């Protein structure tokens, strides 16, 4: 069994942002040389998500509106009494998820026609990381 | 390390449907011959989910009611301005998740007493796929 | 490829509880002797979650309030007509997720600075299990 790991770094200018990272994950996969196995892609921070869905700007606005409706930034969170202002981001990340696991077949991401990997930032404006871990042969 | 992959195809008659696919995943696992490892089961489309929970008809109705309350089909989604009518399905799928990873022990799904794998269709009426990828030894 | 499995048992006194299990998973990882690979940690019951986020008491209260708002215990669930009273717990678990997959690098959980693994119980007061499955080399 072979394994390979790389970190992807992000520094968004805005508090919330949705970034398509599919090509970056593909590049890591090529670097790994692994042909059959699994790749784990996860946010290393707890106010961000990695998820798979469509790269369509209207949909990204729908996600934004949905998440802000369920857990508004302006709401009163006990977590914010620690001096933070990101209680909403800890909830948004749980809804969208921490990680994806993708099959590797013939050296490629084994995807359906519209699957794209996204990094969703819910508390940006600083440097944060995504882990890509590949295992297989 | 061995690996094995198979696709399961579904064509629901209704827009939304919840299908127990546990026995189909077990059959793929047997085909793989893998005794110890992991199996990834994921929707290959972005308006459907694979999740694990109980096979109880009342609960499936509760999920349906909950998801339709959170992201109603009839709501106004920016994604639908592309000509689609499935903005709700892209949100419902995020709540229920894309994939499950299940441990394989002694050639079987390593499950608690009530765990069942479901394919949840949120935009049906056409042929769609689930990927089963097995890795291990 | 090596593999290793262990079950963690919990018996909460209250209906809902959030338990940091990071050190228990680390101990299983050490037992496994695996240096590079993946560890799957999943609830074996369908009214509980395993998730990764911050160990901060205010945040745990925020999660509790959020989940109880989205799927109140006192609400009317069709599932409860079976004689159960845990319809809410089956929904709460879907929001928070069943499992996490964590990378293993140099024999340790490959974590960002604040990542902690939690067992979230939504229907406690009895013995329930979490599965830890490690694969790698």
mmCIF file with all atom_site columns, N, CA and C in Angstrom, chain A residues 1 36-38 51-54 56-59 61-63 65-66 69-70 95-96 99-105 110-115 135-137, chain B residues 1-3 5 7 38 40 42-47 69-72 75-80 82 87 90-91 93-95 98-99 101 129 131 133 135:
data_model
loop_
_atom_site.group_PDB
_atom_site.id
_atom_site.type_symbol
_atom_site.label_atom_id
_atom_site.label_alt_id
_atom_site.label_comp_id
_atom_site.label_asym_id
_atom_site.label_entity_id
_atom_site.label_seq_id
_atom_site.pdbx_PDB_ins_code
_atom_site.Cartn_x
_atom_site.Cartn_y
_atom_site.Cartn_z
_atom_site.occupancy
_atom_site.B_iso_or_equiv
_atom_site.pdbx_formal_charge
_atom_site.auth_seq_id
_atom_site.auth_comp_id
_atom_site.auth_asym_id
_atom_site.auth_atom_id
_atom_site.pdbx_PDB_model_num
ATOM 1   N N  . UNK A 1 1   ? 0.836   -1.203 0.000   1.00 0.00 ? 1   UNK A N  1
ATOM 2   C CA . UNK A 1 1   ? 0.000   0.000  0.000   1.00 0.00 ? 1   UNK A CA 1
ATOM 3   C C  . UNK A 1 1   ? 0.871   1.254  0.000   1.00 0.00 ? 1   UNK A C  1
ATOM 4   N N  . UNK A 1 36  ? -5.256  2.928  -7.924  1.00 0.00 ? 36  UNK A N  1
ATOM 5   C CA . UNK A 1 36  ? -6.486  2.367  -7.344  1.00 0.00 ? 36  UNK A CA 1
ATOM 6   C C  . UNK A 1 36  ? -6.468  2.603  -5.849  1.00 0.00 ? 36  UNK A C  1
ATOM 7   N N  . UNK A 1 37  ? -7.545  3.187  -5.319  1.00 0.00 ? 37  UNK A N  1
ATOM 8   C CA . UNK A 1 37  ? -7.598  3.415  -3.884  1.00 0.00 ? 37  UNK A CA 1
ATOM 9   C C  . UNK A 1 37  ? -8.646  4.427  -3.520  1.00 0.00 ? 37  UNK A C  1
ATOM 10  N N  . UNK A 1 38  ? -8.359  5.180  -2.454  1.00 0.00 ? 38  UNK A N  1
ATOM 11  C CA . UNK A 1 38  ? -9.278  6.211  -1.971  1.00 0.00 ? 38  UNK A CA 1
ATOM 12  C C  . UNK A 1 38  ? -8.500  7.486  -1.714  1.00 0.00 ? 38  UNK A C  1
ATOM 13  N N  . UNK A 1 51  ? -17.029 19.638 0.397   1.00 0.00 ? 51  UNK A N  1
ATOM 14  C CA . UNK A 1 51  ? -18.222 18.905 -0.053  1.00 0.00 ? 51  UNK A CA 1
ATOM 15  C C  . UNK A 1 51  ? -18.170 18.756 -1.566  1.00 0.00 ? 51  UNK A C  1
ATOM 16  N N  . UNK A 1 52  ? -19.052 17.921 -2.091  1.00 0.00 ? 52  UNK A N  1
ATOM 17  C CA . UNK A 1 52  ? -19.118 17.696 -3.537  1.00 0.00 ? 52  UNK A CA 1
ATOM 18  C C  . UNK A 1 52  ? -20.497 18.078 -4.041  1.00 0.00 ? 52  UNK A C  1
ATOM 19  N N  . UNK A 1 53  ? -20.525 19.002 -4.998  1.00 0.00 ? 53  UNK A N  1
ATOM 20  C CA . UNK A 1 53  ? -21.773 19.324 -5.682  1.00 0.00 ? 53  UNK A CA 1
ATOM 21  C C  . UNK A 1 53  ? -21.443 20.104 -6.956  1.00 0.00 ? 53  UNK A C  1
ATOM 22  N N  . UNK A 1 54  ? -22.443 20.773 -7.502  1.00 0.00 ? 54  UNK A N  1
ATOM 23  C CA . UNK A 1 54  ? -22.339 21.410 -8.812  1.00 0.00 ? 54  UNK A CA 1
ATOM 24  C C  . UNK A 1 54  ? -21.605 22.747 -8.710  1.00 0.00 ? 54  UNK A C  1
ATOM 25  N N  . UNK A 1 56  ? -22.161 25.848 -10.027 1.00 0.00 ? 56  UNK A N  1
ATOM 26  C CA . UNK A 1 56  ? -23.134 26.710 -10.724 1.00 0.00 ? 56  UNK A CA 1
ATOM 27  C C  . UNK A 1 56  ? -23.416 27.874 -9.788  1.00 0.00 ? 56  UNK A C  1
ATOM 28  N N  . UNK A 1 57  ? -23.214 29.099 -10.278 1.00 0.00 ? 57  UNK A N  1
ATOM 29  C CA . UNK A 1 57  ? -23.218 30.267 -9.391  1.00 0.00 ? 57  UNK A CA 1
ATOM 30  C C  . UNK A 1 57  ? -24.556 30.463 -8.691  1.00 0.00 ? 57  UNK A C  1
ATOM 31  N N  . UNK A 1 58  ? -25.671 30.164 -9.371  1.00 0.00 ? 58  UNK A N  1
ATOM 32  C CA . UNK A 1 58  ? -26.979 30.290 -8.730  1.00 0.00 ? 58  UNK A CA 1
ATOM 33  C C  . UNK A 1 58  ? -27.096 29.344 -7.540  1.00 0.00 ? 58  UNK A C  1
ATOM 34  N N  . UNK A 1 59  ? -26.608 28.134 -7.720  1.00 0.00 ? 59  UNK A N  1
ATOM 35  C CA . UNK A 1 59  ? -26.661 27.136 -6.638  1.00 0.00 ? 59  UNK A CA 1
ATOM 36  C C  . UNK A 1 59  ? -25.830 27.585 -5.447  1.00 0.00 ? 59  UNK A C  1
ATOM 37  N N  . UNK A 1 61  ? -25.294 30.575 -4.511  1.00 0.00 ? 61  UNK A N  1
ATOM 38  C CA . UNK A 1 61  ? -26.116 31.577 -3.824  1.00 0.00 ? 61  UNK A CA 1
ATOM 39  C C  . UNK A 1 61  ? -27.241 30.914 -3.021  1.00 0.00 ? 61  UNK A C  1
ATOM 40  N N  . UNK A 1 62  ? -27.809 29.838 -3.573  1.00 0.00 ? 62  UNK A N  1
ATOM 41  C CA . UNK A 1 62  ? -28.861 29.109 -2.837  1.00 0.00 ? 62  UNK A CA 1
ATOM 42  C C  . UNK A 1 62  ? -28.297 28.507 -1.549  1.00 0.00 ? 62  UNK A C  1
ATOM 43  N N  . UNK A 1 63  ? -27.112 27.921 -1.639  1.00 0.00 ? 63  UNK A N  1
ATOM 44  C CA . UNK A 1 63  ? -26.466 27.369 -0.425  1.00 0.00 ? 63  UNK A CA 1
ATOM 45  C C  . UNK A 1 63  ? -26.242 28.482 0.591   1.00 0.00 ? 63  UNK A C  1
ATOM 46  N N  . UNK A 1 65  ? -27.791 31.331 0.962   1.00 0.00 ? 65  UNK A N  1
ATOM 47  C CA . UNK A 1 65  ? -29.057 31.793 1.534   1.00 0.00 ? 65  UNK A CA 1
ATOM 48  C C  . UNK A 1 65  ? -29.610 30.766 2.524   1.00 0.00 ? 65  UNK A C  1
ATOM 49  N N  . UNK A 1 66  ? -29.523 29.487 2.144   1.00 0.00 ? 66  UNK A N  1
ATOM 50  C CA . UNK A 1 66  ? -30.024 28.401 3.003   1.00 0.00 ? 66  UNK A CA 1
ATOM 51  C C  . UNK A 1 66  ? -29.261 28.350 4.324   1.00 0.00 ? 66  UNK A C  1
ATOM 52  N N  . UNK A 1 69  ? -29.941 31.312 6.537   1.00 0.00 ? 69  UNK A N  1
ATOM 53  C CA . UNK A 1 69  ? -31.275 31.214 7.130   1.00 0.00 ? 69  UNK A CA 1
ATOM 54  C C  . UNK A 1 69  ? -31.255 30.249 8.332   1.00 0.00 ? 69  UNK A C  1
ATOM 55  N N  . UNK A 1 70  ? -30.563 29.129 8.197   1.00 0.00 ? 70  UNK A N  1
ATOM 56  C CA . UNK A 1 70  ? -30.542 28.131 9.277   1.00 0.00 ? 70  UNK A CA 1
ATOM 57  C C  . UNK A 1 70  ? -29.684 28.564 10.462  1.00 0.00 ? 70  UNK A C  1
ATOM 58  N N  . UNK A 1 95  ? -23.537 21.293 8.788   1.00 0.00 ? 95  UNK A N  1
ATOM 59  C CA . UNK A 1 95  ? -24.567 21.012 7.782   1.00 0.00 ? 95  UNK A CA 1
ATOM 60  C C  . UNK A 1 95  ? -23.923 20.564 6.464   1.00 0.00 ? 95  UNK A C  1
ATOM 61  N N  . UNK A 1 96  ? -22.864 21.242 6.060   1.00 0.00 ? 96  UNK A N  1
ATOM 62  C CA . UNK A 1 96  ? -22.234 20.944 4.766   1.00 0.00 ? 96  UNK A CA 1
ATOM 63  C C  . UNK A 1 96  ? -21.197 19.822 4.854   1.00 0.00 ? 96  UNK A C  1
ATOM 64  N N  . UNK A 1 99  ? -15.694 16.549 5.250   1.00 0.00 ? 99  UNK A N  1
ATOM 65  C CA . UNK A 1 99  ? -14.797 15.777 4.382   1.00 0.00 ? 99  UNK A CA 1
ATOM 66  C C  . UNK A 1 99  ? -15.559 15.101 3.252   1.00 0.00 ? 99  UNK A C  1
ATOM 67  N N  . UNK A 1 100 ? -14.817 14.720 2.225   1.00 0.00 ? 100 UNK A N  1
ATOM 68  C CA . UNK A 1 100 ? -15.324 13.760 1.242   1.00 0.00 ? 100 UNK A CA 1
ATOM 69  C C  . UNK A 1 100 ? -14.284 12.669 1.048   1.00 0.00 ? 100 UNK A C  1
ATOM 70  N N  . UNK A 1 101 ? -14.777 11.474 0.738   1.00 0.00 ? 101 UNK A N  1
ATOM 71  C CA . UNK A 1 101 ? -13.917 10.363 0.347   1.00 0.00 ? 101 UNK A CA 1
ATOM 72  C C  . UNK A 1 101 ? -14.292 10.016 -1.089  1.00 0.00 ? 101 UNK A C  1
ATOM 73  N N  . UNK A 1 102 ? -13.291 9.995  -1.964  1.00 0.00 ? 102 UNK A N  1
ATOM 74  C CA . UNK A 1 102 ? -13.539 9.772  -3.387  1.00 0.00 ? 102 UNK A CA 1
ATOM 75  C C  . UNK A 1 102 ? -12.753 8.543  -3.836  1.00 0.00 ? 102 UNK A C  1
ATOM 76  N N  . UNK A 1 103 ? -13.407 7.696  -4.616  1.00 0.00 ? 103 UNK A N  1
ATOM 77  C CA . UNK A 1 103 ? -12.728 6.524  -5.178  1.00 0.00 ? 103 UNK A CA 1
ATOM 78  C C  . UNK A 1 103 ? -11.736 6.951  -6.248  1.00 0.00 ? 103 UNK A C  1
ATOM 79  N N  . UNK A 1 104 ? -10.597 6.246  -6.297  1.00 0.00 ? 104 UNK A N  1
ATOM 80  C CA . UNK A 1 104 ? -9.611  6.417  -7.370  1.00 0.00 ? 104 UNK A CA 1
ATOM 81  C C  . UNK A 1 104 ? -9.641  5.159  -8.233  1.00 0.00 ? 104 UNK A C  1
ATOM 82  N N  . UNK A 1 105 ? -9.899  5.355  -9.533  1.00 0.00 ? 105 UNK A N  1
ATOM 83  C CA . UNK A 1 105 ? -9.939  4.233  -10.469 1.00 0.00 ? 105 UNK A CA 1
ATOM 84  C C  . UNK A 1 105 ? -9.121  4.609  -11.696 1.00 0.00 ? 105 UNK A C  1
ATOM 85  N N  . UNK A 1 110 ? -12.952 8.989  -9.496  1.00 0.00 ? 110 UNK A N  1
ATOM 86  C CA . UNK A 1 110 ? -14.030 8.187  -10.089 1.00 0.00 ? 110 UNK A CA 1
ATOM 87  C C  . UNK A 1 110 ? -15.356 8.913  -9.869  1.00 0.00 ? 110 UNK A C  1
ATOM 88  N N  . UNK A 1 111 ? -15.650 9.851  -10.749 1.00 0.00 ? 111 UNK A N  1
ATOM 89  C CA . UNK A 1 111 ? -16.745 10.807 -10.568 1.00 0.00 ? 111 UNK A CA 1
ATOM 90  C C  . UNK A 1 111 ? -17.876 10.586 -11.562 1.00 0.00 ? 111 UNK A C  1
ATOM 91  N N  . UNK A 1 112 ? -19.098 10.938 -11.122 1.00 0.00 ? 112 UNK A N  1
ATOM 92  C CA . UNK A 1 112 ? -20.209 11.113 -12.036 1.00 0.00 ? 112 UNK A CA 1
ATOM 93  C C  . UNK A 1 112 ? -20.044 12.406 -12.818 1.00 0.00 ? 112 UNK A C  1
ATOM 94  N N  . UNK A 1 113 ? -20.960 12.679 -13.760 1.00 0.00 ? 113 UNK A N  1
ATOM 95  C CA . UNK A 1 113 ? -20.766 13.769 -14.732 1.00 0.00 ? 113 UNK A CA 1
ATOM 96  C C  . UNK A 1 113 ? -20.634 15.172 -14.133 1.00 0.00 ? 113 UNK A C  1
ATOM 97  N N  . UNK A 1 114 ? -21.278 15.442 -12.986 1.00 0.00 ? 114 UNK A N  1
ATOM 98  C CA . UNK A 1 114 ? -21.313 16.814 -12.484 1.00 0.00 ? 114 UNK A CA 1
ATOM 99  C C  . UNK A 1 114 ? -20.593 16.980 -11.158 1.00 0.00 ? 114 UNK A C  1
ATOM 100 N N  . UNK A 1 115 ? -19.943 15.960 -10.660 1.00 0.00 ? 115 UNK A N  1
ATOM 101 C CA . UNK A 1 115 ? -19.325 16.055 -9.336  1.00 0.00 ? 115 UNK A CA 1
ATOM 102 C C  . UNK A 1 115 ? -18.093 16.959 -9.357  1.00 0.00 ? 115 UNK A C  1
ATOM 103 N N  . UNK A 1 135 ? -4.520  6.998  -0.410  1.00 0.00 ? 135 UNK A N  1
ATOM 104 C CA . UNK A 1 135 ? -3.975  5.664  -0.112  1.00 0.00 ? 135 UNK A CA 1
ATOM 105 C C  . UNK A 1 135 ? -4.401  4.696  -1.210  1.00 0.00 ? 135 UNK A C  1
ATOM 106 N N  . UNK A 1 136 ? -3.563  3.733  -1.480  1.00 0.00 ? 136 UNK A N  1
ATOM 107 C CA . UNK A 1 136 ? -3.878  2.740  -2.501  1.00 0.00 ? 136 UNK A CA 1
ATOM 108 C C  . UNK A 1 136 ? -2.627  2.165  -3.123  1.00 0.00 ? 136 UNK A C  1
ATOM 109 N N  . UNK A 1 137 ? -2.737  1.841  -4.426  1.00 0.00 ? 137 UNK A N  1
ATOM 110 C CA . UNK A 1 137 ? -1.594  1.220  -5.096  1.00 0.00 ? 137 UNK A CA 1
ATOM 111 C C  . UNK A 1 137 ? -1.427  1.700  -6.522  1.00 0.00 ? 137 UNK A C  1
ATOM 112 N N  . UNK B 2 1   ? -2.728  -4.904 -1.660  1.00 0.00 ? 1   UNK B N  1
ATOM 113 C CA . UNK B 2 1   ? -4.076  -4.328 -1.551  1.00 0.00 ? 1   UNK B CA 1
ATOM 114 C C  . UNK B 2 1   ? -4.891  -4.660 -2.792  1.00 0.00 ? 1   UNK B C  1
ATOM 115 N N  . UNK B 2 2   ? -6.113  -5.108 -2.575  1.00 0.00 ? 2   UNK B N  1
ATOM 116 C CA . UNK B 2 2   ? -7.032  -5.361 -3.686  1.00 0.00 ? 2   UNK B CA 1
ATOM 117 C C  . UNK B 2 2   ? -8.067  -4.225 -3.765  1.00 0.00 ? 2   UNK B C  1
ATOM 118 N N  . UNK B 2 3   ? -8.608  -4.038 -4.948  1.00 0.00 ? 3   UNK B N  1
ATOM 119 C CA . UNK B 2 3   ? -9.721  -3.088 -5.068  1.00 0.00 ? 3   UNK B CA 1
ATOM 120 C C  . UNK B 2 3   ? -10.730 -3.635 -6.060  1.00 0.00 ? 3   UNK B C  1
ATOM 121 N N  . UNK B 2 5   ? -14.697 -2.388 -8.014  1.00 0.00 ? 5   UNK B N  1
ATOM 122 C CA . UNK B 2 5   ? -15.702 -1.324 -8.192  1.00 0.00 ? 5   UNK B CA 1
ATOM 123 C C  . UNK B 2 5   ? -16.896 -1.835 -8.966  1.00 0.00 ? 5   UNK B C  1
ATOM 124 N N  . UNK B 2 7   ? -21.036 -0.310 -10.288 1.00 0.00 ? 7   UNK B N  1
ATOM 125 C CA . UNK B 2 7   ? -22.065 0.734  -10.255 1.00 0.00 ? 7   UNK B CA 1
ATOM 126 C C  . UNK B 2 7   ? -23.434 0.097  -10.084 1.00 0.00 ? 7   UNK B C  1
ATOM 127 N N  . UNK B 2 38  ? -12.261 -1.333 3.631   1.00 0.00 ? 38  UNK B N  1
ATOM 128 C CA . UNK B 2 38  ? -13.320 -0.321 3.667   1.00 0.00 ? 38  UNK B CA 1
ATOM 129 C C  . UNK B 2 38  ? -14.112 -0.389 2.365   1.00 0.00 ? 38  UNK B C  1
ATOM 130 N N  . UNK B 2 40  ? -16.592 2.191  0.147   1.00 0.00 ? 40  UNK B N  1
ATOM 131 C CA . UNK B 2 40  ? -17.176 3.516  -0.076  1.00 0.00 ? 40  UNK B CA 1
ATOM 132 C C  . UNK B 2 40  ? -18.403 3.345  -0.955  1.00 0.00 ? 40  UNK B C  1
ATOM 133 N N  . UNK B 2 42  ? -21.187 5.829  -2.724  1.00 0.00 ? 42  UNK B N  1
ATOM 134 C CA . UNK B 2 42  ? -21.549 7.240  -2.928  1.00 0.00 ? 42  UNK B CA 1
ATOM 135 C C  . UNK B 2 42  ? -22.463 7.430  -4.133  1.00 0.00 ? 42  UNK B C  1
ATOM 136 N N  . UNK B 2 43  ? -23.369 8.404  -3.994  1.00 0.00 ? 43  UNK B N  1
ATOM 137 C CA . UNK B 2 43  ? -24.150 8.855  -5.142  1.00 0.00 ? 43  UNK B CA 1
ATOM 138 C C  . UNK B 2 43  ? -23.186 9.458  -6.161  1.00 0.00 ? 43  UNK B C  1
ATOM 139 N N  . UNK B 2 44  ? -23.363 9.121  -7.447  1.00 0.00 ? 44  UNK B N  1
ATOM 140 C CA . UNK B 2 44  ? -22.532 9.714  -8.497  1.00 0.00 ? 44  UNK B CA 1
ATOM 141 C C  . UNK B 2 44  ? -23.216 10.958 -9.081  1.00 0.00 ? 44  UNK B C  1
ATOM 142 N N  . UNK B 2 45  ? -24.405 11.251 -8.596  1.00 0.00 ? 45  UNK B N  1
ATOM 143 C CA . UNK B 2 45  ? -25.150 12.436 -9.017  1.00 0.00 ? 45  UNK B CA 1
ATOM 144 C C  . UNK B 2 45  ? -25.305 13.356 -7.821  1.00 0.00 ? 45  UNK B C  1
ATOM 145 N N  . UNK B 2 46  ? -25.541 14.628 -8.087  1.00 0.00 ? 46  UNK B N  1
ATOM 146 C CA . UNK B 2 46  ? -25.455 15.641 -7.044  1.00 0.00 ? 46  UNK B CA 1
ATOM 147 C C  . UNK B 2 46  ? -26.813 16.080 -6.515  1.00 0.00 ? 46  UNK B C  1
ATOM 148 N N  . UNK B 2 47  ? -27.847 15.320 -6.882  1.00 0.00 ? 47  UNK B N  1
ATOM 149 C CA . UNK B 2 47  ? -29.191 15.557 -6.335  1.00 0.00 ? 47  UNK B CA 1
ATOM 150 C C  . UNK B 2 47  ? -29.718 14.267 -5.699  1.00 0.00 ? 47  UNK B C  1
ATOM 151 N N  . UNK B 2 69  ? -39.678 20.544 4.481   1.00 0.00 ? 69  UNK B N  1
ATOM 152 C CA . UNK B 2 69  ? -39.841 21.754 5.293   1.00 0.00 ? 69  UNK B CA 1
ATOM 153 C C  . UNK B 2 69  ? -38.599 22.648 5.188   1.00 0.00 ? 69  UNK B C  1
ATOM 154 N N  . UNK B 2 70  ? -37.413 22.033 5.216   1.00 0.00 ? 70  UNK B N  1
ATOM 155 C CA . UNK B 2 70  ? -36.173 22.815 5.180   1.00 0.00 ? 70  UNK B CA 1
ATOM 156 C C  . UNK B 2 70  ? -35.889 23.390 3.795   1.00 0.00 ? 70  UNK B C  1
ATOM 157 N N  . UNK B 2 71  ? -36.173 22.647 2.769   1.00 0.00 ? 71  UNK B N  1
ATOM 158 C CA . UNK B 2 71  ? -35.870 23.072 1.387   1.00 0.00 ? 71  UNK B CA 1
ATOM 159 C C  . UNK B 2 71  ? -37.008 22.628 0.480   1.00 0.00 ? 71  UNK B C  1
ATOM 160 N N  . UNK B 2 72  ? -38.122 23.375 0.506   1.00 0.00 ? 72  UNK B N  1
ATOM 161 C CA . UNK B 2 72  ? -39.309 22.955 -0.261  1.00 0.00 ? 72  UNK B CA 1
ATOM 162 C C  . UNK B 2 72  ? -39.052 22.956 -1.766  1.00 0.00 ? 72  UNK B C  1
ATOM 163 N N  . UNK B 2 75  ? -40.063 26.226 -3.556  1.00 0.00 ? 75  UNK B N  1
ATOM 164 C CA . UNK B 2 75  ? -39.428 27.498 -3.202  1.00 0.00 ? 75  UNK B CA 1
ATOM 165 C C  . UNK B 2 75  ? -38.724 28.109 -4.423  1.00 0.00 ? 75  UNK B C  1
ATOM 166 N N  . UNK B 2 76  ? -38.259 29.334 -4.246  1.00 0.00 ? 76  UNK B N  1
ATOM 167 C CA . UNK B 2 76  ? -37.610 30.066 -5.325  1.00 0.00 ? 76  UNK B CA 1
ATOM 168 C C  . UNK B 2 76  ? -36.092 29.902 -5.206  1.00 0.00 ? 76  UNK B C  1
ATOM 169 N N  . UNK B 2 77  ? -35.495 29.151 -6.113  1.00 0.00 ? 77  UNK B N  1
ATOM 170 C CA . UNK B 2 77  ? -34.045 28.919 -6.091  1.00 0.00 ? 77  UNK B CA 1
ATOM 171 C C  . UNK B 2 77  ? -33.389 29.601 -7.292  1.00 0.00 ? 77  UNK B C  1
ATOM 172 N N  . UNK B 2 78  ? -32.280 30.256 -7.046  1.00 0.00 ? 78  UNK B N  1
ATOM 173 C CA . UNK B 2 78  ? -31.548 30.882 -8.169  1.00 0.00 ? 78  UNK B CA 1
ATOM 174 C C  . UNK B 2 78  ? -31.097 29.821 -9.171  1.00 0.00 ? 78  UNK B C  1
ATOM 175 N N  . UNK B 2 79  ? -30.759 28.623 -8.658  1.00 0.00 ? 79  UNK B N  1
ATOM 176 C CA . UNK B 2 79  ? -30.322 27.540 -9.550  1.00 0.00 ? 79  UNK B CA 1
ATOM 177 C C  . UNK B 2 79  ? -31.380 27.225 -10.602 1.00 0.00 ? 79  UNK B C  1
ATOM 178 N N  . UNK B 2 80  ? -32.648 27.404 -10.249 1.00 0.00 ? 80  UNK B N  1
ATOM 179 C CA . UNK B 2 80  ? -33.722 27.055 -11.186 1.00 0.00 ? 80  UNK B CA 1
ATOM 180 C C  . UNK B 2 80  ? -33.812 28.029 -12.370 1.00 0.00 ? 80  UNK B C  1
ATOM 181 N N  . UNK B 2 82  ? -31.520 28.497 -14.316 1.00 0.00 ? 82  UNK B N  1
ATOM 182 C CA . UNK B 2 82  ? -30.776 27.863 -15.414 1.00 0.00 ? 82  UNK B CA 1
ATOM 183 C C  . UNK B 2 82  ? -31.701 26.995 -16.264 1.00 0.00 ? 82  UNK B C  1
ATOM 184 N N  . UNK B 2 87  ? -33.370 22.832 -7.639  1.00 0.00 ? 87  UNK B N  1
ATOM 185 C CA . UNK B 2 87  ? -32.594 23.537 -6.610  1.00 0.00 ? 87  UNK B CA 1
ATOM 186 C C  . UNK B 2 87  ? -32.768 22.917 -5.233  1.00 0.00 ? 87  UNK B C  1
ATOM 187 N N  . UNK B 2 90  ? -30.586 19.742 -4.653  1.00 0.00 ? 90  UNK B N  1
ATOM 188 C CA . UNK B 2 90  ? -29.165 19.989 -4.354  1.00 0.00 ? 90  UNK B CA 1
ATOM 189 C C  . UNK B 2 90  ? -28.964 20.315 -2.876  1.00 0.00 ? 90  UNK B C  1
ATOM 190 N N  . UNK B 2 91  ? -29.981 20.916 -2.248  1.00 0.00 ? 91  UNK B N  1
ATOM 191 C CA . UNK B 2 91  ? -29.886 21.215 -0.812  1.00 0.00 ? 91  UNK B CA 1
ATOM 192 C C  . UNK B 2 91  ? -30.217 19.979 0.022   1.00 0.00 ? 91  UNK B C  1
ATOM 193 N N  . UNK B 2 93  ? -29.808 16.930 -0.698  1.00 0.00 ? 93  UNK B N  1
ATOM 194 C CA . UNK B 2 93  ? -28.693 16.004 -0.747  1.00 0.00 ? 93  UNK B CA 1
ATOM 195 C C  . UNK B 2 93  ? -27.570 16.411 0.203   1.00 0.00 ? 93  UNK B C  1
ATOM 196 N N  . UNK B 2 94  ? -27.332 17.723 0.376   1.00 0.00 ? 94  UNK B N  1
ATOM 197 C CA . UNK B 2 94  ? -26.275 18.157 1.310   1.00 0.00 ? 94  UNK B CA 1
ATOM 198 C C  . UNK B 2 94  ? -26.651 17.803 2.742   1.00 0.00 ? 94  UNK B C  1
ATOM 199 N N  . UNK B 2 95  ? -27.927 17.921 3.103   1.00 0.00 ? 95  UNK B N  1
ATOM 200 C CA . UNK B 2 95  ? -28.355 17.599 4.465   1.00 0.00 ? 95  UNK B CA 1
ATOM 201 C C  . UNK B 2 95  ? -28.170 16.106 4.746   1.00 0.00 ? 95  UNK B C  1
ATOM 202 N N  . UNK B 2 98  ? -23.550 12.725 0.832   1.00 0.00 ? 98  UNK B N  1
ATOM 203 C CA . UNK B 2 98  ? -23.251 12.110 -0.469  1.00 0.00 ? 98  UNK B CA 1
ATOM 204 C C  . UNK B 2 98  ? -22.912 10.637 -0.367  1.00 0.00 ? 98  UNK B C  1
ATOM 205 N N  . UNK B 2 99  ? -22.271 10.247 0.746   1.00 0.00 ? 99  UNK B N  1
ATOM 206 C CA . UNK B 2 99  ? -21.566 8.966  0.780   1.00 0.00 ? 99  UNK B CA 1
ATOM 207 C C  . UNK B 2 99  ? -21.598 8.351  2.163   1.00 0.00 ? 99  UNK B C  1
ATOM 208 N N  . UNK B 2 101 ? -18.938 5.449  4.321   1.00 0.00 ? 101 UNK B N  1
ATOM 209 C CA . UNK B 2 101 ? -17.788 4.539  4.333   1.00 0.00 ? 101 UNK B CA 1
ATOM 210 C C  . UNK B 2 101 ? -18.080 3.507  5.416   1.00 0.00 ? 101 UNK B C  1
ATOM 211 N N  . UNK B 2 129 ? -26.868 6.793  -10.940 1.00 0.00 ? 129 UNK B N  1
ATOM 212 C CA . UNK B 2 129 ? -25.950 5.748  -10.482 1.00 0.00 ? 129 UNK B CA 1
ATOM 213 C C  . UNK B 2 129 ? -25.418 5.953  -9.072  1.00 0.00 ? 129 UNK B C  1
ATOM 214 N N  . UNK B 2 131 ? -21.927 4.538  -6.885  1.00 0.00 ? 131 UNK B N  1
ATOM 215 C CA . UNK B 2 131 ? -20.643 3.844  -6.993  1.00 0.00 ? 131 UNK B CA 1
ATOM 216 C C  . UNK B 2 131 ? -20.363 3.067  -5.712  1.00 0.00 ? 131 UNK B C  1
ATOM 217 N N  . UNK B 2 133 ? -17.117 1.188  -4.172  1.00 0.00 ? 133 UNK B N  1
ATOM 218 C CA . UNK B 2 133 ? -15.679 0.935  -4.333  1.00 0.00 ? 133 UNK B CA 1
ATOM 219 C C  . UNK B 2 133 ? -15.180 0.227  -3.081  1.00 0.00 ? 133 UNK B C  1
ATOM 220 N N  . UNK B 2 135 ? -11.911 -1.496 -1.062  1.00 0.00 ? 135 UNK B N  1
ATOM 221 C CA . UNK B 2 135 ? -10.457 -1.671 -1.002  1.00 0.00 ? 135 UNK B CA 1
ATOM 222 C C  . UNK B 2 135 ? -10.103 -2.457 0.256   1.00 0.00 ? 135 UNK B C  1
#
